[in-house]
CSV table of C-alpha atoms and ligand atoms in Angstrom, one decimal:
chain,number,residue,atom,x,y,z
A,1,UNK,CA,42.4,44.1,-3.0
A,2,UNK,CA,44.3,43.1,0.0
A,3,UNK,CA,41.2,41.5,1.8
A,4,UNK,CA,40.7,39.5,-1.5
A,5,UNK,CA,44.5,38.4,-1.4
A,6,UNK,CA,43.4,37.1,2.3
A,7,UNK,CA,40.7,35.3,1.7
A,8,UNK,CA,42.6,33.8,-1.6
A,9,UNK,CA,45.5,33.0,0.9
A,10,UNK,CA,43.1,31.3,3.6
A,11,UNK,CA,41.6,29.2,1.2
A,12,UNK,CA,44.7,28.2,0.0
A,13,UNK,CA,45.9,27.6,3.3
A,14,UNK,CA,42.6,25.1,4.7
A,15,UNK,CA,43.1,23.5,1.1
A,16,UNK,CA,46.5,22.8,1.9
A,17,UNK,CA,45.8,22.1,5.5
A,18,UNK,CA,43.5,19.3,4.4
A,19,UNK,CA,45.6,17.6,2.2
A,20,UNK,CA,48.5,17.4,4.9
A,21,UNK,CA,45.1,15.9,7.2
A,22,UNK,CA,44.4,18.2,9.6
A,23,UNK,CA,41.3,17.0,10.8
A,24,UNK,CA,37.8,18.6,10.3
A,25,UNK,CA,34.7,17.7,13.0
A,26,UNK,CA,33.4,14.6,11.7
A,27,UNK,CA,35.9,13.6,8.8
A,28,UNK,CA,38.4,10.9,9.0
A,29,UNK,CA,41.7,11.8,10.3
A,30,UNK,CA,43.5,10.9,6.7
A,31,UNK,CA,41.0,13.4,5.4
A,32,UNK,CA,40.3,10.0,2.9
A,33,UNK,CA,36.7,9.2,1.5
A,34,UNK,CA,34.8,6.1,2.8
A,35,UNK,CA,32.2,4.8,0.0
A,36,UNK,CA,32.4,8.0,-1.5
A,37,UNK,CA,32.9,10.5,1.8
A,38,UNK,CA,35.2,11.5,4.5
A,39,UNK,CA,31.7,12.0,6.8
A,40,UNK,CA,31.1,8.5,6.3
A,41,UNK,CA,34.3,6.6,7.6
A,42,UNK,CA,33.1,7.2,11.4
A,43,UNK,CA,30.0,6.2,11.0
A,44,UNK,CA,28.4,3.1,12.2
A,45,UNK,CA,27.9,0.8,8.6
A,46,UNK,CA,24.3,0.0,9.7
A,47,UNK,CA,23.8,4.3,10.2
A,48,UNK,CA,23.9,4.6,6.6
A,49,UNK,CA,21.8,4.2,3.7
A,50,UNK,CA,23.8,1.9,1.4
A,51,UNK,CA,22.3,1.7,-2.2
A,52,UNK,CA,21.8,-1.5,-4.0
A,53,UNK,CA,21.5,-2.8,-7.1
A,54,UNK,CA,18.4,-5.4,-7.4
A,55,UNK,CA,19.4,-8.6,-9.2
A,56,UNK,CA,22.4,-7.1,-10.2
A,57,UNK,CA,23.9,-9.6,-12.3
A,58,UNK,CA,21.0,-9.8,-14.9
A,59,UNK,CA,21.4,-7.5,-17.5
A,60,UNK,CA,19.5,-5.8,-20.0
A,61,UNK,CA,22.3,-5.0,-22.4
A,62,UNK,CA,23.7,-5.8,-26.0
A,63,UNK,CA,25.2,-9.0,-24.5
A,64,UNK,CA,21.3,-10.3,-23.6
A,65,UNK,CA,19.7,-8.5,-26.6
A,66,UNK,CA,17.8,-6.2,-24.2
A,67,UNK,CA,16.2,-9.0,-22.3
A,68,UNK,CA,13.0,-7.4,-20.8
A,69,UNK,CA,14.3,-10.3,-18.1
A,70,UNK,CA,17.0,-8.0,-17.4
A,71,UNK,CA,16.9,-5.4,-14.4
A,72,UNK,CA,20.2,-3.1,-15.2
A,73,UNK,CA,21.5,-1.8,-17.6
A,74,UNK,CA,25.3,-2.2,-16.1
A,75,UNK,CA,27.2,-4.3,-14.7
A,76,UNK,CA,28.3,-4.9,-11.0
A,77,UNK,CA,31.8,-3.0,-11.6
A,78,UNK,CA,30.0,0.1,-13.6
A,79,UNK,CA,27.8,0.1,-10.7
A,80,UNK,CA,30.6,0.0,-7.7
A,81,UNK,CA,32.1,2.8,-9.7
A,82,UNK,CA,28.8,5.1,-9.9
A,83,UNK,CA,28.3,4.1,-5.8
A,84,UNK,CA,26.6,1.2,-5.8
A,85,UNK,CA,27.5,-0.5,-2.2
A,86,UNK,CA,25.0,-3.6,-2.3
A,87,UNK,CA,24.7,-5.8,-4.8
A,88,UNK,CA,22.1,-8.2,-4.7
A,89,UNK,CA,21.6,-12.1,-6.6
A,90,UNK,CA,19.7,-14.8,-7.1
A,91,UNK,CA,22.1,-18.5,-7.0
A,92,UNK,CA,20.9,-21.4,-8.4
A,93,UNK,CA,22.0,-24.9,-8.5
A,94,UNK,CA,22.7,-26.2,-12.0
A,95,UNK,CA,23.8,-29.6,-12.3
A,96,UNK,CA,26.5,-29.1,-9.4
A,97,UNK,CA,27.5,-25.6,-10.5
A,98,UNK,CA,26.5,-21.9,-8.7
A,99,UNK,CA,25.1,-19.6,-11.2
A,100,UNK,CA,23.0,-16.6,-11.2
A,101,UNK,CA,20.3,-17.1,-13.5
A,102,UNK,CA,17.0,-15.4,-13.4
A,103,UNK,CA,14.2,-17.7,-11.7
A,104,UNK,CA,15.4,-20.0,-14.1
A,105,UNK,CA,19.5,-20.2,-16.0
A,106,UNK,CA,16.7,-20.7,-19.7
A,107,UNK,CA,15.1,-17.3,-18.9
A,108,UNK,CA,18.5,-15.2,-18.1
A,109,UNK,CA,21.9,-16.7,-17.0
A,110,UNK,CA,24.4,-14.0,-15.5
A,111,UNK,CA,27.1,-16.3,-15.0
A,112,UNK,CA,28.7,-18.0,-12.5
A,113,UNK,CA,29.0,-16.5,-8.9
A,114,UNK,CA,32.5,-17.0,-9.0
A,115,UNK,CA,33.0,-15.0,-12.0
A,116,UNK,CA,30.4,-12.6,-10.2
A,117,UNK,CA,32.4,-12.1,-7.2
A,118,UNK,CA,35.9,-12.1,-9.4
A,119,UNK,CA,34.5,-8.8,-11.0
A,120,UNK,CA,34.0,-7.8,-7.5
A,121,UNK,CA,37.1,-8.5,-6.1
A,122,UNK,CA,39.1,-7.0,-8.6
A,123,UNK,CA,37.0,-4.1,-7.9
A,124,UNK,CA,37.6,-4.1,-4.3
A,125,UNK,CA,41.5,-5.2,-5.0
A,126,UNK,CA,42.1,-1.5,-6.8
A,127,UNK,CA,39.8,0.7,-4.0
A,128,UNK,CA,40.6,-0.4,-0.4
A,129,UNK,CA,38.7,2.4,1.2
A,130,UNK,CA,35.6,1.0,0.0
A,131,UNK,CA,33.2,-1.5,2.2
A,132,UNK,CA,30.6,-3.5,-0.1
A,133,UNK,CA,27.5,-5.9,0.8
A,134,UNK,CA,26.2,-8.7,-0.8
A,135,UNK,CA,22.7,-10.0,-0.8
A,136,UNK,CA,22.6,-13.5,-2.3
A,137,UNK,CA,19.1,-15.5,-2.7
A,138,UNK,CA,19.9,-19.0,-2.7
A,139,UNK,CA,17.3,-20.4,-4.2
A,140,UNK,CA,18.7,-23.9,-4.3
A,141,UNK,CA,19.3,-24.2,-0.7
A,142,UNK,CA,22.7,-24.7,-1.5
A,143,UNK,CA,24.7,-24.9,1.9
A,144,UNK,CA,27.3,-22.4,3.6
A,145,UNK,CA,30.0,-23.9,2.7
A,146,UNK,CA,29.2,-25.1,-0.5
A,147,UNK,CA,28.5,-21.2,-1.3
A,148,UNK,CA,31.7,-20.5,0.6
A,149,UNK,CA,34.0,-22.3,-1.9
A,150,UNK,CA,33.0,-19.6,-4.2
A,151,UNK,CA,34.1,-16.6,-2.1
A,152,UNK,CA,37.6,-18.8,-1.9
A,153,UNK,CA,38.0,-19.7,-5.2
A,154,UNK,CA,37.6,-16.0,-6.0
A,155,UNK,CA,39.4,-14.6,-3.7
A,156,UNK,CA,37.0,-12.9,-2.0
A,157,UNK,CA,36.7,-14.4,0.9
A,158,UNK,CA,39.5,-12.5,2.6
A,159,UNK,CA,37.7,-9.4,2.5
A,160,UNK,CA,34.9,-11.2,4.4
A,161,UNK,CA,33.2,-9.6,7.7
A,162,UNK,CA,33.0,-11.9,10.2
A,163,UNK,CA,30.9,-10.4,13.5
A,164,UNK,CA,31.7,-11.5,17.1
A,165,UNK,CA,27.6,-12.3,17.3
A,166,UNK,CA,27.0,-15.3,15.4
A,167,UNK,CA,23.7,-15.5,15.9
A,168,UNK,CA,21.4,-12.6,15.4
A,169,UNK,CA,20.9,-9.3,15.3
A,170,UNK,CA,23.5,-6.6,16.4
A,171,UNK,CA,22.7,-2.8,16.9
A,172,UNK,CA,26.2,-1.6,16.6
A,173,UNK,CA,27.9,-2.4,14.0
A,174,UNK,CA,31.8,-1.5,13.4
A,175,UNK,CA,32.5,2.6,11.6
A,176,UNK,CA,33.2,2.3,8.0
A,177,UNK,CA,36.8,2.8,9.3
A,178,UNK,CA,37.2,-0.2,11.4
A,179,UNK,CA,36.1,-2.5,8.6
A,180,UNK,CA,38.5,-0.6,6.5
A,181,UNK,CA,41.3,-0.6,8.8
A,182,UNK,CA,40.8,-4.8,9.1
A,183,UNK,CA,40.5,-5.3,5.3
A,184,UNK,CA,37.3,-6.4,6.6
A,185,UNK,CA,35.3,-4.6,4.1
A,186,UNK,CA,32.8,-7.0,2.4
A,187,UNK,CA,29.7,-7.8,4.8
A,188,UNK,CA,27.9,-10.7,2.9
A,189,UNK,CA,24.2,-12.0,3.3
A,190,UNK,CA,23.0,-14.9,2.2
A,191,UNK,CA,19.2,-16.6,2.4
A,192,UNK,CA,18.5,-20.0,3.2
A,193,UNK,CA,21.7,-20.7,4.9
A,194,UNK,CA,22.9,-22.0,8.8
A,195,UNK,CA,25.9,-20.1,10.5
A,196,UNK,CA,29.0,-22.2,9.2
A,197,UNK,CA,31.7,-22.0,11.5
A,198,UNK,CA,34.1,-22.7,8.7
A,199,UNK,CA,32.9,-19.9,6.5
A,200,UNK,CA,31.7,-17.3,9.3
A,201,UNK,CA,31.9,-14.3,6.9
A,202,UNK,CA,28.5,-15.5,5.3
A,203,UNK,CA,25.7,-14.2,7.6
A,204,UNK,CA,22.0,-16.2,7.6
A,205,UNK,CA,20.3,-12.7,6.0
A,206,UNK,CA,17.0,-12.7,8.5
A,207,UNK,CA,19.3,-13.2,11.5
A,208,UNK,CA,20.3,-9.3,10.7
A,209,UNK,CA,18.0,-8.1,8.0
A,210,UNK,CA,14.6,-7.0,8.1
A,211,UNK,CA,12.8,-6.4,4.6
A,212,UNK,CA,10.0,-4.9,3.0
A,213,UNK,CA,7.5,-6.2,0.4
A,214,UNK,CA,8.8,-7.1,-3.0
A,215,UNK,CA,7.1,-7.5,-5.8
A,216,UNK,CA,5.4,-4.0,-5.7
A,217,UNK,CA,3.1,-3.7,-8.7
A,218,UNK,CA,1.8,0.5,-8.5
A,219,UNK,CA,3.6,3.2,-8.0
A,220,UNK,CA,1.3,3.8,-4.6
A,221,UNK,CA,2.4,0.4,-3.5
A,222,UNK,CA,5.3,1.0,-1.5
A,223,UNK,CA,5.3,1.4,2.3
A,224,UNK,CA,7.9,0.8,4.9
A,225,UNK,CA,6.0,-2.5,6.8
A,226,UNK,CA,7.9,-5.5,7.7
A,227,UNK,CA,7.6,-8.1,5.3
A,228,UNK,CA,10.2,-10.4,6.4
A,229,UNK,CA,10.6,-11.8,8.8
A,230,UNK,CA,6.9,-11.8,9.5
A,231,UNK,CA,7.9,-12.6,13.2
A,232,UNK,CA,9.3,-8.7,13.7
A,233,UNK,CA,6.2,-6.7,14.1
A,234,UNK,CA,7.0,-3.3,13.2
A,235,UNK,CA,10.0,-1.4,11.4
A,236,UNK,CA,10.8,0.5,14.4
A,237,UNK,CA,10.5,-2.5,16.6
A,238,UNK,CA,13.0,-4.7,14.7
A,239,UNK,CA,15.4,-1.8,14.5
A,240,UNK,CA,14.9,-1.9,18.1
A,241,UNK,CA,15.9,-5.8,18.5
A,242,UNK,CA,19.1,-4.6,16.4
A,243,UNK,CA,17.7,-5.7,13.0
A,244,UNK,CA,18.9,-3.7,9.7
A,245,UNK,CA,16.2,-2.7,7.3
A,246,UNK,CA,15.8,-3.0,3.4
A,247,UNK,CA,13.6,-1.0,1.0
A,248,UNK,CA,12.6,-3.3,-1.9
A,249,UNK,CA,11.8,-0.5,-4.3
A,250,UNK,CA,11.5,-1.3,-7.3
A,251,UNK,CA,8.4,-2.0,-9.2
A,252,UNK,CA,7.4,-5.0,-11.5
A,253,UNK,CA,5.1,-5.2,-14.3
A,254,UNK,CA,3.1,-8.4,-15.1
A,255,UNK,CA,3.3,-9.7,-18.9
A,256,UNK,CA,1.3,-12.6,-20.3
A,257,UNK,CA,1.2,-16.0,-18.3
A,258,UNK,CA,2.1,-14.6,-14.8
A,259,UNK,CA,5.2,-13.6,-15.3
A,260,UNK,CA,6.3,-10.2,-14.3
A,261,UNK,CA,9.3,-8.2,-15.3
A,262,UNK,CA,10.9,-4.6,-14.1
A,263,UNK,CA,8.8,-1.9,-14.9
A,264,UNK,CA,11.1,0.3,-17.3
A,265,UNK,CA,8.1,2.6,-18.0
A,266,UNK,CA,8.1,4.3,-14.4
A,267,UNK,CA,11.7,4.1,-14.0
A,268,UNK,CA,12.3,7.6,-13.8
A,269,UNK,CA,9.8,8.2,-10.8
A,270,UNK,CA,11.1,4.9,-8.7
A,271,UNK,CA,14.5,6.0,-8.7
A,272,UNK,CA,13.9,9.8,-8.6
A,273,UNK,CA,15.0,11.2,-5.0
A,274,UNK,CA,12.0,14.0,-4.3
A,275,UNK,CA,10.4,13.7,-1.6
A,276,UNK,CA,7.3,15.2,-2.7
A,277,UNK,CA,6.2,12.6,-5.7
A,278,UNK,CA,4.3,9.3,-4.6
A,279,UNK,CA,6.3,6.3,-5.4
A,280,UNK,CA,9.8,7.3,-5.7
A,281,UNK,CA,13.4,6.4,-3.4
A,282,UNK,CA,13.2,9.8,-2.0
A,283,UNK,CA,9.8,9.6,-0.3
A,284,UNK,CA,9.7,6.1,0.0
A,285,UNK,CA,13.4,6.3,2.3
A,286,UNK,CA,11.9,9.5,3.8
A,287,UNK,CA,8.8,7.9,5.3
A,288,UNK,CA,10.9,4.7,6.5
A,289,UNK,CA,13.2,6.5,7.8
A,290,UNK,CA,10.6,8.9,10.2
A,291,UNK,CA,8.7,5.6,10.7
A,292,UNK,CA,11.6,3.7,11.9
A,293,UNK,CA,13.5,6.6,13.5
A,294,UNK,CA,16.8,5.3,11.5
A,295,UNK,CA,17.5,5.7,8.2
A,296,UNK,CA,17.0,2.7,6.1
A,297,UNK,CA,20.3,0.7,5.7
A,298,UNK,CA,19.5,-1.0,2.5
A,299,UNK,CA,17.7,0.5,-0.4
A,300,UNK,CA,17.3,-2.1,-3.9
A,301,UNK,CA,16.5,-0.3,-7.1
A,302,UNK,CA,16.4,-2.0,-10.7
A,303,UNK,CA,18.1,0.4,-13.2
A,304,UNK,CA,20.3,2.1,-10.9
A,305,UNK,CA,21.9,4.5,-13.1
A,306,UNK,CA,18.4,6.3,-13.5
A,307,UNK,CA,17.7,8.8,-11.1
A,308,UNK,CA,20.7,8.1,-10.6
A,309,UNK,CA,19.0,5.9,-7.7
A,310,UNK,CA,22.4,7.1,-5.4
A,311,UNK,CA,21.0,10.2,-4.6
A,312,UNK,CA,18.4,9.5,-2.4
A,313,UNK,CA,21.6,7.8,-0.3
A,314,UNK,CA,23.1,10.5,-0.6
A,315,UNK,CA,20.2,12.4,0.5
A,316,UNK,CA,19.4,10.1,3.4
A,317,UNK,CA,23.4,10.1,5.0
A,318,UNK,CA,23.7,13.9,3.6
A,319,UNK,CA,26.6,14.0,2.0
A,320,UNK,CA,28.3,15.3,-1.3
A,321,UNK,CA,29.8,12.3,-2.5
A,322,UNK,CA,33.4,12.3,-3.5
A,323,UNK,CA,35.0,9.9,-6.5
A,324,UNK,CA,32.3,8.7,-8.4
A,325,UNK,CA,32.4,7.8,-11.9
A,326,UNK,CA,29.2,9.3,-13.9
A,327,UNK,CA,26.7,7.5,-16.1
A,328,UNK,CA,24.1,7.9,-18.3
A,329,UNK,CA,20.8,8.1,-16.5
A,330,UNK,CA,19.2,7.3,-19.7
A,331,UNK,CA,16.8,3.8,-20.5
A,332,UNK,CA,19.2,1.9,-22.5
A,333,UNK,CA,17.7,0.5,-25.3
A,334,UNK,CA,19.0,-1.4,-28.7
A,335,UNK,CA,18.1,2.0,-30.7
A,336,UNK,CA,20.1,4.0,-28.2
A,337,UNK,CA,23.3,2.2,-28.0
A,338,UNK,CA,23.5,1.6,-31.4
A,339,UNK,CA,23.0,-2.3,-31.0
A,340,UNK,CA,21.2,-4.1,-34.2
A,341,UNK,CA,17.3,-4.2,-33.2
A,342,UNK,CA,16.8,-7.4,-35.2
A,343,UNK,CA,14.7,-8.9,-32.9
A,344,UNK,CA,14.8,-7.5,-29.0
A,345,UNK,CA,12.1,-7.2,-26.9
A,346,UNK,CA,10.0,-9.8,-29.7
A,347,UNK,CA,11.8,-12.6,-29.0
A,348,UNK,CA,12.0,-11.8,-24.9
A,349,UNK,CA,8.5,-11.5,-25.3
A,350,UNK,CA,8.6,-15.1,-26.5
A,351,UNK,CA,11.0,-16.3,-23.9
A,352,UNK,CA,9.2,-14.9,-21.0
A,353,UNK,CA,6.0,-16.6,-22.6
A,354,UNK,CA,8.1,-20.1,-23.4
A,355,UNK,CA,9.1,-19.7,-19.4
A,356,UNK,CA,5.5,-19.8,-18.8
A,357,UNK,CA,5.0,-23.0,-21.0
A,358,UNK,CA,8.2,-24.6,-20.6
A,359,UNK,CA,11.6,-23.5,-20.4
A,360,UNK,CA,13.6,-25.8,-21.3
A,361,UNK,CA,12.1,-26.4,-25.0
A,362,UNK,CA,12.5,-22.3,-25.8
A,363,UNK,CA,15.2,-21.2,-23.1
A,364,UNK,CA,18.2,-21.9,-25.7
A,365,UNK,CA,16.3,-20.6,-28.9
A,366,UNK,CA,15.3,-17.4,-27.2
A,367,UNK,CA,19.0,-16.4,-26.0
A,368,UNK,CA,21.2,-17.3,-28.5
B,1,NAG,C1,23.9,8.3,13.0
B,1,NAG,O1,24.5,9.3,12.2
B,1,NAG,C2,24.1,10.6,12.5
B,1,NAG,C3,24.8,11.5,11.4
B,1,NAG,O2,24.0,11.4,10.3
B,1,NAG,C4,24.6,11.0,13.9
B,1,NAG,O3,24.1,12.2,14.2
B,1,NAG,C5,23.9,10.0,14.8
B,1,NAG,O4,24.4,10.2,16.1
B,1,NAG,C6,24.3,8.5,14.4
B,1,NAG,N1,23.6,7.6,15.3
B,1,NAG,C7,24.2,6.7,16.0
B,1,NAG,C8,23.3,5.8,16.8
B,1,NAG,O5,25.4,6.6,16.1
B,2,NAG,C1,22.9,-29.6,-7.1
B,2,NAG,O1,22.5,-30.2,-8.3
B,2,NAG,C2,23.0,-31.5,-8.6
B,2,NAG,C3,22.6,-32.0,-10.0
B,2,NAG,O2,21.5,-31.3,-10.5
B,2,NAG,C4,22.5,-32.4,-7.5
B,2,NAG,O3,23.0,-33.7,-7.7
B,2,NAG,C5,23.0,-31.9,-6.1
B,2,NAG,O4,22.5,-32.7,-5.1
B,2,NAG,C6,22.5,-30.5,-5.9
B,2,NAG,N1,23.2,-30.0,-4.7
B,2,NAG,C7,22.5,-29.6,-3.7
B,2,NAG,C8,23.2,-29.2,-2.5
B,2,NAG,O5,21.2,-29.5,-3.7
B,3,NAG,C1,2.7,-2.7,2.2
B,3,NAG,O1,2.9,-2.9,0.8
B,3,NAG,C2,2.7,-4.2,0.3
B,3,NAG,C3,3.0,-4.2,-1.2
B,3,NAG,O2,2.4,-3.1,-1.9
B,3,NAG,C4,1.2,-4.6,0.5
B,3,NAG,O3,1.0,-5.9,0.1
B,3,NAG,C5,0.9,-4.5,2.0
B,3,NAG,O4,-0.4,-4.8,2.2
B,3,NAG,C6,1.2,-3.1,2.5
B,3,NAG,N1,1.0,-3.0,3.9
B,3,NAG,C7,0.3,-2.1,4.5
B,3,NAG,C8,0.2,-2.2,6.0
B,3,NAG,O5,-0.1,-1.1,3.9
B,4,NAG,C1,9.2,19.2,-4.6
B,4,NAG,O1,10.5,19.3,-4.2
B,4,NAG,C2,11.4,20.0,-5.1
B,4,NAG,C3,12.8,19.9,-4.5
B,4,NAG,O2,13.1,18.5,-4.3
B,4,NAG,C4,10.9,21.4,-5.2
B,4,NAG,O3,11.7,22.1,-6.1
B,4,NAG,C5,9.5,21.5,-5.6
B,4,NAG,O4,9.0,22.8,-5.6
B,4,NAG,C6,8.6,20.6,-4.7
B,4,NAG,N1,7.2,20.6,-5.3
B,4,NAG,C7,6.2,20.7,-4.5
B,4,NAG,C8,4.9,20.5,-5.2
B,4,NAG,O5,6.2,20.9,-3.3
C-alpha cells in the first residue's frame, strides 16, 4: 500500500517536474515537441528522416472526382497535421501565372502556388515549433525570383532558411531548435533555379540534395543508388561531400499511351514500415540508411495517410511522436466517402488517354 502510494507520488512528481521543464537527457530544455518530439529539437535537421508527401498538391478526392491523376488523398494542411514535414510540387508556367498542375494544368491543376503556400503558412502561422521543407519542380524554368514573388505574396517568405553556404553542400545543418528559435523554420528547394541573392531562402535542390530513382515501376524496384545528380557516385560518398539524400518511394503504374499514374493497388506494402517485406518505406529506409551510414533525410510517398507512411520516420529517428492528428489509413475512393460515382475513374481513364492524344481538346471536358 504505502510503496504503491510512492511510486503514485513519484510519478506524479517527474510528471510535474516536466511540465515545470526540468530537463531530461536529450529533450529540449522547454520540455516542447519539435515536428512532433522533444528528442528531435537538438538534433541536426539533416539527422532526421523527414517524411514527404510526393506531388502533394494533386489530389485524388471529391473535389477532382477521384482523378487516377491524383497522388493523395489529403491536402497539404491534413497532411502537416498527421506529420507530414516535406511537401513536394510540380510549378508550371501558365500564361504568366505559377500553378501546380500535373505534367500538364488539362490533366490535374492543384492551384496556384500561392494559394499552395497560403495553406502552408497559415499552417505554420498557428504551430511555431514546427520546421517544414519544400521540394518544388519547376518545370517551366521559371527563375528565383520570379518563384520568389510567390513566397512574398504569401507570406511565407519570412519563415524562409537562408544558409551562410550559398553554394553547395553543407554537412551540418542548424538543430531543429535553432531554426525554431530564428523563425527560420521553412527550408525550401527548388529545381532548375540559380542562387538569387535577393531571394536567398530558395536553395538550387542538387546543390544540397542527392536523389534516388523515380519512376519505380515493381515493388522490387527500389534501391538506395544515386540517381541525381549523376555526378555523386555513391550514397555514402555524397553524404560524405555534405549532400542530403531522398528516397523516391513510391511506385507508378503505366496505363494506355505511356502514361503512368500512382499505383493505388500496392499502396499498402509501399508505405508499410516492416522491415522484413520487399518493397516497403521500412526496408527500403533501412537499407539506405546501413548503405549510407545516415539515415535518409527525405523520404516521398504518394498516399501518405496509408501506412501511415510517418512511421517508418518515426522508426528511422526512433521516436514516439507527440501531437499528431489521426487519419484514415484507408484508399479513399468515391464509394467510400460517400461521393456520387457517376463517372470517376471512367472519365480519368479518358483524360489520361486524351493527355496522350492531346490535352488541350479533352483537358476541360474531362475535369469539369
Ligand atoms: C544523429 O542522431 C543520433 C540520434 O539518433 C545521434 O546519436 C548522432 O550522434 C547524431 N549524429 C550527428 C552527426 O550528430
Ligand atoms: C511564362 O509564360 C508566358 C506566356 O505563356 C510567357 O510569355 C513567359 O515568357 C513565360 N515566362 C518564363 C519566365 O518563361
Ligand atoms: C536502382 O533502381 C532503379 C529503379 O528501379 C533502376 O533503374 C536502377 O538500375 C537500380 N540501380 C541498381 C544499381 O540496381
Ligand atoms: C517481420 O517483422 C514484424 C515486426 O515488424 C514481426 O512481427 C514479424 O514476425 C516479422 N516477420 C518475419 C518473417 O520475420
Amino acid at each position: 500500500m504505502l510503496s504503491s502510494l510512492l511510486a503514485v507520488s513519484a510519478a506524479f512528481l517527474s510528471l510535474t517536474g516536466l511540465a515545470q521543464g526540468i530537463p531530461q537527457a536529450g529533450v529540449s530544455s522547454t520540455g516542447a515537441a519539435c515536428n512532433n518530439s522533444p528528442l528531435l529539437c537538438d538534433r541536426n535537421y539533416n539527422n532526421i528522416t523527414h517524411m514527404g508527401a510526393h506531388d502533394s498538391a494533386f489530389l485524388r478526392n471529391k473535389e477532382t472526382s477521384f482523378s487516377t491523376a491524383g497522388n493523395q488523398f489529403y491536402d497539404v494542411t491534413a497532411a502537416l497535421s498527421a506529420g507530414i514535414r516535406l511537401l513536394q510540387a510540380q510549378v508550371h508556367n501558365l500564361s504568366g501565372a505559377l500553378k501546380l498542375c500535373h505534367t500538364s494544368c488539362s490533366l490535374l491543376d492543384g492551384g496556384s502556388l500561392e494559394s499552395f503556400l497560403s495553406d502552408i503558412k497559415i499552417w505554420m502561422d498557428s504551430n511555431p515549433n514546427e520546421v517544414v521543407t519544400l521540394l518544388l519542380v519547376n518545370s517551366d524554368n521559371m527563375p528565383a525570383a520570379t518563384i520568389g514573388d510567390s513566397f512574398t505574396t504569401s507570406g511565407i517568405s519570412k519563415y524562409g532558411f537562408a544558409p551562410a553556404s550559398t553554394s553547395g553542400p553543407m554537412a551540418t545543418w542548424p538543430t531543429l531548435q535553432t531554426l525554431i528559435s530564428a523563425n527560420t523554420r521553412l527550408v525550401s528547394f527548388i529545381t532548375n533555379i540559380e542562387h538569387d541573392s535577393t531571394k536567398p531562402y530558395l536553395l538550387p535542390e542538387f546543390d544540397y540534395v542527392f536523389e534516388t530513382a523515380f519512376g519505380v515501376s515493381s515493388v522490387g524496384g527500389f534501391n538506395c543508388t544515386v540517381d541525381r545528380p549523376s555526378s555523386l557516385g555513391s550514397g555514402s560518398t555524397a553524404v560524405s561531400k555534405g549532400y542530403l539524400g531522398l528516397l523516391n518511394h513510391f511506385l507508378d503504374i503505366e496505363q494506355s499511351f505511356g502514361i503512368t499514374v500512382p499505383d493505388v493497388a500496392n499502396i499498402a506494402t509501399t508505405n508499410s514500415a516492416s522491415t522484413n517485406t520487399t518493397g516497403t518505406a521500412g526496408t527500403h529506409g533501412a537499407q539506405c540508411q546501413s548503405e549510407w551510414g545516415v539515415r535518409p533525410t527525405f523520404i516521398l510517398v504518394d498516399f501518405f495517410n496509408v501506412g501511415p507512411a510517418i512511421q517508418t520516420a518515426d522508426q528511422l529517428n526512433g521516436i514516439s511522436p507527440v501531437g499528431r492528428t489521426s487519419l484514415s489509413t484507408a484508399v479513399l475512393t468515391a464509394e467510400s466517402s460517400g461521393a456520387a460515382s457517376t463517372s470517376g475513374s471512367g472519365i480519368s481513364w479518358f483524360g489520361l488517354a486524351g493527355f496522350g492524344m492531346g490535352v488541350i481538346a479533352l483537358g476541360n471536358f474531362v475535369f469539369l
